[in-house]
């Protein structure tokens, strides 16, 4: 995936959003929810990002690129992790239960007595097409 490099407005938006989310999430919300001490690092890091975004947004270019590359790596890992968990916790047990119950929705069992496996399609009435509602 190609990383799109924004202009000054994009860097400003990135700095303000990331800085305020850091302050709000790690500086206020999480310590309040878990009754922890309020740490100083989110305020310092968020403040640097917000001030950098307001004063000189182009200085956030390397931070932006690093953050986006980190995001791409996390995207690659999380996609495989979530899809793997979904497959093994949902689809495999569902298929196993369906096999135990003898359910075969795709009708894959071989029957030598039938001449063809073709299923004829049923055509709709013309009124359904000409007057759908």
mmCIF file with all atom_site columns, C-alpha atoms in Angstrom:
data_model
loop_
_atom_site.group_PDB
_atom_site.id
_atom_site.type_symbol
_atom_site.label_atom_id
_atom_site.label_alt_id
_atom_site.label_comp_id
_atom_site.label_asym_id
_atom_site.label_entity_id
_atom_site.label_seq_id
_atom_site.pdbx_PDB_ins_code
_atom_site.Cartn_x
_atom_site.Cartn_y
_atom_site.Cartn_z
_atom_site.occupancy
_atom_site.B_iso_or_equiv
_atom_site.pdbx_formal_charge
_atom_site.auth_seq_id
_atom_site.auth_comp_id
_atom_site.auth_asym_id
_atom_site.auth_atom_id
_atom_site.pdbx_PDB_model_num
ATOM 1   C CA . UNK A 1 1   ? 0.000   0.000   0.000   1.00 0.00 ? 1   UNK A CA 1
ATOM 2   C CA . UNK A 1 2   ? 1.353   3.394   -0.965  1.00 0.00 ? 2   UNK A CA 1
ATOM 3   C CA . UNK A 1 3   ? 1.548   6.007   1.773   1.00 0.00 ? 3   UNK A CA 1
ATOM 4   C CA . UNK A 1 4   ? -0.109  9.256   0.755   1.00 0.00 ? 4   UNK A CA 1
ATOM 5   C CA . UNK A 1 5   ? 1.791   12.318  2.007   1.00 0.00 ? 5   UNK A CA 1
ATOM 6   C CA . UNK A 1 6   ? -0.582  15.183  2.950   1.00 0.00 ? 6   UNK A CA 1
ATOM 7   C CA . UNK A 1 7   ? -0.062  18.927  2.690   1.00 0.00 ? 7   UNK A CA 1
ATOM 8   C CA . UNK A 1 8   ? 0.244   21.409  5.599   1.00 0.00 ? 8   UNK A CA 1
ATOM 9   C CA . UNK A 1 9   ? -3.472  21.222  6.348   1.00 0.00 ? 9   UNK A CA 1
ATOM 10  C CA . UNK A 1 10  ? -3.225  17.443  6.549   1.00 0.00 ? 10  UNK A CA 1
ATOM 11  C CA . UNK A 1 11  ? -0.272  17.615  8.964   1.00 0.00 ? 11  UNK A CA 1
ATOM 12  C CA . UNK A 1 12  ? -2.157  20.183  11.048  1.00 0.00 ? 12  UNK A CA 1
ATOM 13  C CA . UNK A 1 13  ? -5.232  17.945  11.197  1.00 0.00 ? 13  UNK A CA 1
ATOM 14  C CA . UNK A 1 14  ? -3.066  14.927  12.104  1.00 0.00 ? 14  UNK A CA 1
ATOM 15  C CA . UNK A 1 15  ? -1.247  16.823  14.880  1.00 0.00 ? 15  UNK A CA 1
ATOM 16  C CA . UNK A 1 16  ? -4.388  18.284  16.401  1.00 0.00 ? 16  UNK A CA 1
ATOM 17  C CA . UNK A 1 17  ? -6.367  15.052  16.231  1.00 0.00 ? 17  UNK A CA 1
ATOM 18  C CA . UNK A 1 18  ? -3.595  12.805  17.525  1.00 0.00 ? 18  UNK A CA 1
ATOM 19  C CA . UNK A 1 19  ? -2.575  15.236  20.260  1.00 0.00 ? 19  UNK A CA 1
ATOM 20  C CA . UNK A 1 20  ? -6.112  15.743  21.516  1.00 0.00 ? 20  UNK A CA 1
ATOM 21  C CA . UNK A 1 21  ? -6.877  12.019  21.414  1.00 0.00 ? 21  UNK A CA 1
ATOM 22  C CA . UNK A 1 22  ? -3.710  11.292  23.411  1.00 0.00 ? 22  UNK A CA 1
ATOM 23  C CA . UNK A 1 23  ? -4.648  13.873  26.024  1.00 0.00 ? 23  UNK A CA 1
ATOM 24  C CA . UNK A 1 24  ? -8.306  12.862  26.174  1.00 0.00 ? 24  UNK A CA 1
ATOM 25  C CA . UNK A 1 25  ? -7.823  9.100   26.147  1.00 0.00 ? 25  UNK A CA 1
ATOM 26  C CA . UNK A 1 26  ? -4.591  8.477   28.039  1.00 0.00 ? 26  UNK A CA 1
ATOM 27  C CA . UNK A 1 27  ? -4.502  11.685  30.080  1.00 0.00 ? 27  UNK A CA 1
ATOM 28  C CA . UNK A 1 28  ? -8.116  11.851  31.229  1.00 0.00 ? 28  UNK A CA 1
ATOM 29  C CA . UNK A 1 29  ? -10.440 8.960   30.339  1.00 0.00 ? 29  UNK A CA 1
ATOM 30  C CA . UNK A 1 30  ? -8.397  5.841   31.142  1.00 0.00 ? 30  UNK A CA 1
ATOM 31  C CA . UNK A 1 31  ? -7.052  7.156   34.491  1.00 0.00 ? 31  UNK A CA 1
ATOM 32  C CA . UNK A 1 32  ? -10.569 8.278   35.449  1.00 0.00 ? 32  UNK A CA 1
ATOM 33  C CA . UNK A 1 33  ? -12.201 4.950   34.486  1.00 0.00 ? 33  UNK A CA 1
ATOM 34  C CA . UNK A 1 34  ? -9.671  2.804   36.356  1.00 0.00 ? 34  UNK A CA 1
ATOM 35  C CA . UNK A 1 35  ? -9.084  5.224   39.268  1.00 0.00 ? 35  UNK A CA 1
ATOM 36  C CA . UNK A 1 36  ? -5.409  5.667   38.403  1.00 0.00 ? 36  UNK A CA 1
ATOM 37  C CA . UNK A 1 37  ? -3.111  8.616   38.912  1.00 0.00 ? 37  UNK A CA 1
ATOM 38  C CA . UNK A 1 38  ? -3.195  11.099  36.066  1.00 0.00 ? 38  UNK A CA 1
ATOM 39  C CA . UNK A 1 39  ? 0.083   10.668  34.136  1.00 0.00 ? 39  UNK A CA 1
ATOM 40  C CA . UNK A 1 40  ? 2.076   13.567  32.704  1.00 0.00 ? 40  UNK A CA 1
ATOM 41  C CA . UNK A 1 41  ? 3.370   11.930  29.504  1.00 0.00 ? 41  UNK A CA 1
ATOM 42  C CA . UNK A 1 42  ? 0.102   12.162  27.507  1.00 0.00 ? 42  UNK A CA 1
ATOM 43  C CA . UNK A 1 43  ? -0.143  15.856  28.298  1.00 0.00 ? 43  UNK A CA 1
ATOM 44  C CA . UNK A 1 44  ? 3.457   16.492  27.249  1.00 0.00 ? 44  UNK A CA 1
ATOM 45  C CA . UNK A 1 45  ? 3.306   14.413  24.070  1.00 0.00 ? 45  UNK A CA 1
ATOM 46  C CA . UNK A 1 46  ? -0.159  15.667  23.127  1.00 0.00 ? 46  UNK A CA 1
ATOM 47  C CA . UNK A 1 47  ? 0.903   19.239  23.848  1.00 0.00 ? 47  UNK A CA 1
ATOM 48  C CA . UNK A 1 48  ? 3.968   18.910  21.598  1.00 0.00 ? 48  UNK A CA 1
ATOM 49  C CA . UNK A 1 49  ? 1.780   17.548  18.781  1.00 0.00 ? 49  UNK A CA 1
ATOM 50  C CA . UNK A 1 50  ? -0.886  20.236  19.170  1.00 0.00 ? 50  UNK A CA 1
ATOM 51  C CA . UNK A 1 51  ? 1.644   23.090  19.387  1.00 0.00 ? 51  UNK A CA 1
ATOM 52  C CA . UNK A 1 52  ? 3.600   21.650  16.456  1.00 0.00 ? 52  UNK A CA 1
ATOM 53  C CA . UNK A 1 53  ? 0.385   21.424  14.437  1.00 0.00 ? 53  UNK A CA 1
ATOM 54  C CA . UNK A 1 54  ? -0.526  25.020  15.179  1.00 0.00 ? 54  UNK A CA 1
ATOM 55  C CA . UNK A 1 55  ? 2.925   26.606  14.810  1.00 0.00 ? 55  UNK A CA 1
ATOM 56  C CA . UNK A 1 56  ? 4.741   24.547  12.152  1.00 0.00 ? 56  UNK A CA 1
ATOM 57  C CA . UNK A 1 57  ? 2.674   21.668  10.775  1.00 0.00 ? 57  UNK A CA 1
ATOM 58  C CA . UNK A 1 58  ? 5.361   20.609  8.275   1.00 0.00 ? 58  UNK A CA 1
ATOM 59  C CA . UNK A 1 59  ? 7.601   19.557  11.195  1.00 0.00 ? 59  UNK A CA 1
ATOM 60  C CA . UNK A 1 60  ? 5.185   16.665  11.862  1.00 0.00 ? 60  UNK A CA 1
ATOM 61  C CA . UNK A 1 61  ? 6.026   14.970  8.550   1.00 0.00 ? 61  UNK A CA 1
ATOM 62  C CA . UNK A 1 62  ? 8.331   12.331  10.047  1.00 0.00 ? 62  UNK A CA 1
ATOM 63  C CA . UNK A 1 63  ? 5.969   11.682  12.963  1.00 0.00 ? 63  UNK A CA 1
ATOM 64  C CA . UNK A 1 64  ? 3.112   11.253  10.483  1.00 0.00 ? 64  UNK A CA 1
ATOM 65  C CA . UNK A 1 65  ? 5.082   8.853   8.269   1.00 0.00 ? 65  UNK A CA 1
ATOM 66  C CA . UNK A 1 66  ? 6.196   6.792   11.262  1.00 0.00 ? 66  UNK A CA 1
ATOM 67  C CA . UNK A 1 67  ? 2.676   6.647   12.649  1.00 0.00 ? 67  UNK A CA 1
ATOM 68  C CA . UNK A 1 68  ? 1.218   5.584   9.295   1.00 0.00 ? 68  UNK A CA 1
ATOM 69  C CA . UNK A 1 69  ? 3.841   2.848   8.843   1.00 0.00 ? 69  UNK A CA 1
ATOM 70  C CA . UNK A 1 70  ? 3.075   1.599   12.357  1.00 0.00 ? 70  UNK A CA 1
ATOM 71  C CA . UNK A 1 71  ? -0.610  1.625   11.426  1.00 0.00 ? 71  UNK A CA 1
ATOM 72  C CA . UNK A 1 72  ? 0.059   -0.420  8.289   1.00 0.00 ? 72  UNK A CA 1
ATOM 73  C CA . UNK A 1 73  ? 1.965   -3.041  10.293  1.00 0.00 ? 73  UNK A CA 1
ATOM 74  C CA . UNK A 1 74  ? -0.829  -3.215  12.879  1.00 0.00 ? 74  UNK A CA 1
ATOM 75  C CA . UNK A 1 75  ? -3.369  -3.493  10.053  1.00 0.00 ? 75  UNK A CA 1
ATOM 76  C CA . UNK A 1 76  ? -1.507  -6.482  8.591   1.00 0.00 ? 76  UNK A CA 1
ATOM 77  C CA . UNK A 1 77  ? -1.298  -8.216  11.989  1.00 0.00 ? 77  UNK A CA 1
ATOM 78  C CA . UNK A 1 78  ? -4.843  -7.474  13.135  1.00 0.00 ? 78  UNK A CA 1
ATOM 79  C CA . UNK A 1 79  ? -6.436  -8.547  9.869   1.00 0.00 ? 79  UNK A CA 1
ATOM 80  C CA . UNK A 1 80  ? -4.880  -11.996 10.068  1.00 0.00 ? 80  UNK A CA 1
ATOM 81  C CA . UNK A 1 81  ? -5.510  -12.277 13.785  1.00 0.00 ? 81  UNK A CA 1
ATOM 82  C CA . UNK A 1 82  ? -9.169  -11.264 13.641  1.00 0.00 ? 82  UNK A CA 1
ATOM 83  C CA . UNK A 1 83  ? -9.919  -13.366 10.564  1.00 0.00 ? 83  UNK A CA 1
ATOM 84  C CA . UNK A 1 84  ? -8.155  -16.365 12.111  1.00 0.00 ? 84  UNK A CA 1
ATOM 85  C CA . UNK A 1 85  ? -10.085 -16.036 15.355  1.00 0.00 ? 85  UNK A CA 1
ATOM 86  C CA . UNK A 1 86  ? -13.343 -15.591 13.455  1.00 0.00 ? 86  UNK A CA 1
ATOM 87  C CA . UNK A 1 87  ? -12.654 -18.656 11.291  1.00 0.00 ? 87  UNK A CA 1
ATOM 88  C CA . UNK A 1 88  ? -11.667 -20.991 14.122  1.00 0.00 ? 88  UNK A CA 1
ATOM 89  C CA . UNK A 1 89  ? -14.239 -19.800 16.683  1.00 0.00 ? 89  UNK A CA 1
ATOM 90  C CA . UNK A 1 90  ? -17.255 -19.335 14.390  1.00 0.00 ? 90  UNK A CA 1
ATOM 91  C CA . UNK A 1 91  ? -17.020 -21.118 11.055  1.00 0.00 ? 91  UNK A CA 1
ATOM 92  C CA . UNK A 1 92  ? -15.224 -24.324 12.061  1.00 0.00 ? 92  UNK A CA 1
ATOM 93  C CA . UNK A 1 93  ? -17.615 -25.107 14.969  1.00 0.00 ? 93  UNK A CA 1
ATOM 94  C CA . UNK A 1 94  ? -20.632 -24.225 12.815  1.00 0.00 ? 94  UNK A CA 1
ATOM 95  C CA . UNK A 1 95  ? -19.475 -26.577 10.076  1.00 0.00 ? 95  UNK A CA 1
ATOM 96  C CA . UNK A 1 96  ? -18.760 -29.294 12.616  1.00 0.00 ? 96  UNK A CA 1
ATOM 97  C CA . UNK A 1 97  ? -22.244 -29.007 14.160  1.00 0.00 ? 97  UNK A CA 1
ATOM 98  C CA . UNK A 1 98  ? -23.871 -28.993 10.720  1.00 0.00 ? 98  UNK A CA 1
ATOM 99  C CA . UNK A 1 99  ? -22.005 -32.183 9.780   1.00 0.00 ? 99  UNK A CA 1
ATOM 100 C CA . UNK A 1 100 ? -23.023 -33.832 13.043  1.00 0.00 ? 100 UNK A CA 1
ATOM 101 C CA . UNK A 1 101 ? -26.664 -32.987 12.357  1.00 0.00 ? 101 UNK A CA 1
ATOM 102 C CA . UNK A 1 102 ? -26.404 -34.203 8.740   1.00 0.00 ? 102 UNK A CA 1
ATOM 103 C CA . UNK A 1 103 ? -27.161 -30.804 7.260   1.00 0.00 ? 103 UNK A CA 1
ATOM 104 C CA . UNK A 1 104 ? -25.730 -30.283 3.757   1.00 0.00 ? 104 UNK A CA 1
ATOM 105 C CA . UNK A 1 105 ? -27.035 -26.943 2.412   1.00 0.00 ? 105 UNK A CA 1
ATOM 106 C CA . UNK A 1 106 ? -24.946 -27.204 -0.782  1.00 0.00 ? 106 UNK A CA 1
ATOM 107 C CA . UNK A 1 107 ? -26.213 -30.738 -1.541  1.00 0.00 ? 107 UNK A CA 1
ATOM 108 C CA . UNK A 1 108 ? -22.729 -32.129 -2.133  1.00 0.00 ? 108 UNK A CA 1
ATOM 109 C CA . UNK A 1 109 ? -23.561 -35.791 -1.589  1.00 0.00 ? 109 UNK A CA 1
ATOM 110 C CA . UNK A 1 110 ? -23.029 -37.951 -4.661  1.00 0.00 ? 110 UNK A CA 1
ATOM 111 C CA . UNK A 1 111 ? -26.151 -39.751 -5.843  1.00 0.00 ? 111 UNK A CA 1
ATOM 112 C CA . UNK A 1 112 ? -25.572 -42.204 -8.707  1.00 0.00 ? 112 UNK A CA 1
ATOM 113 C CA . UNK A 1 113 ? -29.316 -42.711 -9.240  1.00 0.00 ? 113 UNK A CA 1
ATOM 114 C CA . UNK A 1 114 ? -29.926 -39.214 -10.577 1.00 0.00 ? 114 UNK A CA 1
ATOM 115 C CA . UNK A 1 115 ? -29.249 -38.368 -14.201 1.00 0.00 ? 115 UNK A CA 1
ATOM 116 C CA . UNK A 1 116 ? -28.267 -34.724 -13.619 1.00 0.00 ? 116 UNK A CA 1
ATOM 117 C CA . UNK A 1 117 ? -27.616 -32.423 -10.709 1.00 0.00 ? 117 UNK A CA 1
ATOM 118 C CA . UNK A 1 118 ? -28.964 -29.389 -12.528 1.00 0.00 ? 118 UNK A CA 1
ATOM 119 C CA . UNK A 1 119 ? -31.497 -27.366 -10.578 1.00 0.00 ? 119 UNK A CA 1
ATOM 120 C CA . UNK A 1 120 ? -34.018 -25.638 -12.816 1.00 0.00 ? 120 UNK A CA 1
ATOM 121 C CA . UNK A 1 121 ? -34.506 -21.989 -12.118 1.00 0.00 ? 121 UNK A CA 1
ATOM 122 C CA . UNK A 1 122 ? -38.018 -20.745 -11.629 1.00 0.00 ? 122 UNK A CA 1
ATOM 123 C CA . UNK A 1 123 ? -39.007 -17.715 -13.635 1.00 0.00 ? 123 UNK A CA 1
ATOM 124 C CA . UNK A 1 124 ? -40.837 -14.864 -11.977 1.00 0.00 ? 124 UNK A CA 1
ATOM 125 C CA . UNK A 1 125 ? -44.188 -13.601 -13.070 1.00 0.00 ? 125 UNK A CA 1
ATOM 126 C CA . UNK A 1 126 ? -44.057 -10.673 -15.541 1.00 0.00 ? 126 UNK A CA 1
ATOM 127 C CA . UNK A 1 127 ? -46.161 -8.539  -13.199 1.00 0.00 ? 127 UNK A CA 1
ATOM 128 C CA . UNK A 1 128 ? -43.364 -8.602  -10.631 1.00 0.00 ? 128 UNK A CA 1
ATOM 129 C CA . UNK A 1 129 ? -41.007 -6.932  -13.093 1.00 0.00 ? 129 UNK A CA 1
ATOM 130 C CA . UNK A 1 130 ? -43.462 -4.449  -14.595 1.00 0.00 ? 130 UNK A CA 1
ATOM 131 C CA . UNK A 1 131 ? -44.999 -3.450  -11.253 1.00 0.00 ? 131 UNK A CA 1
ATOM 132 C CA . UNK A 1 132 ? -42.427 -4.115  -8.551  1.00 0.00 ? 132 UNK A CA 1
ATOM 133 C CA . UNK A 1 133 ? -44.368 -2.285  -5.809  1.00 0.00 ? 133 UNK A CA 1
#
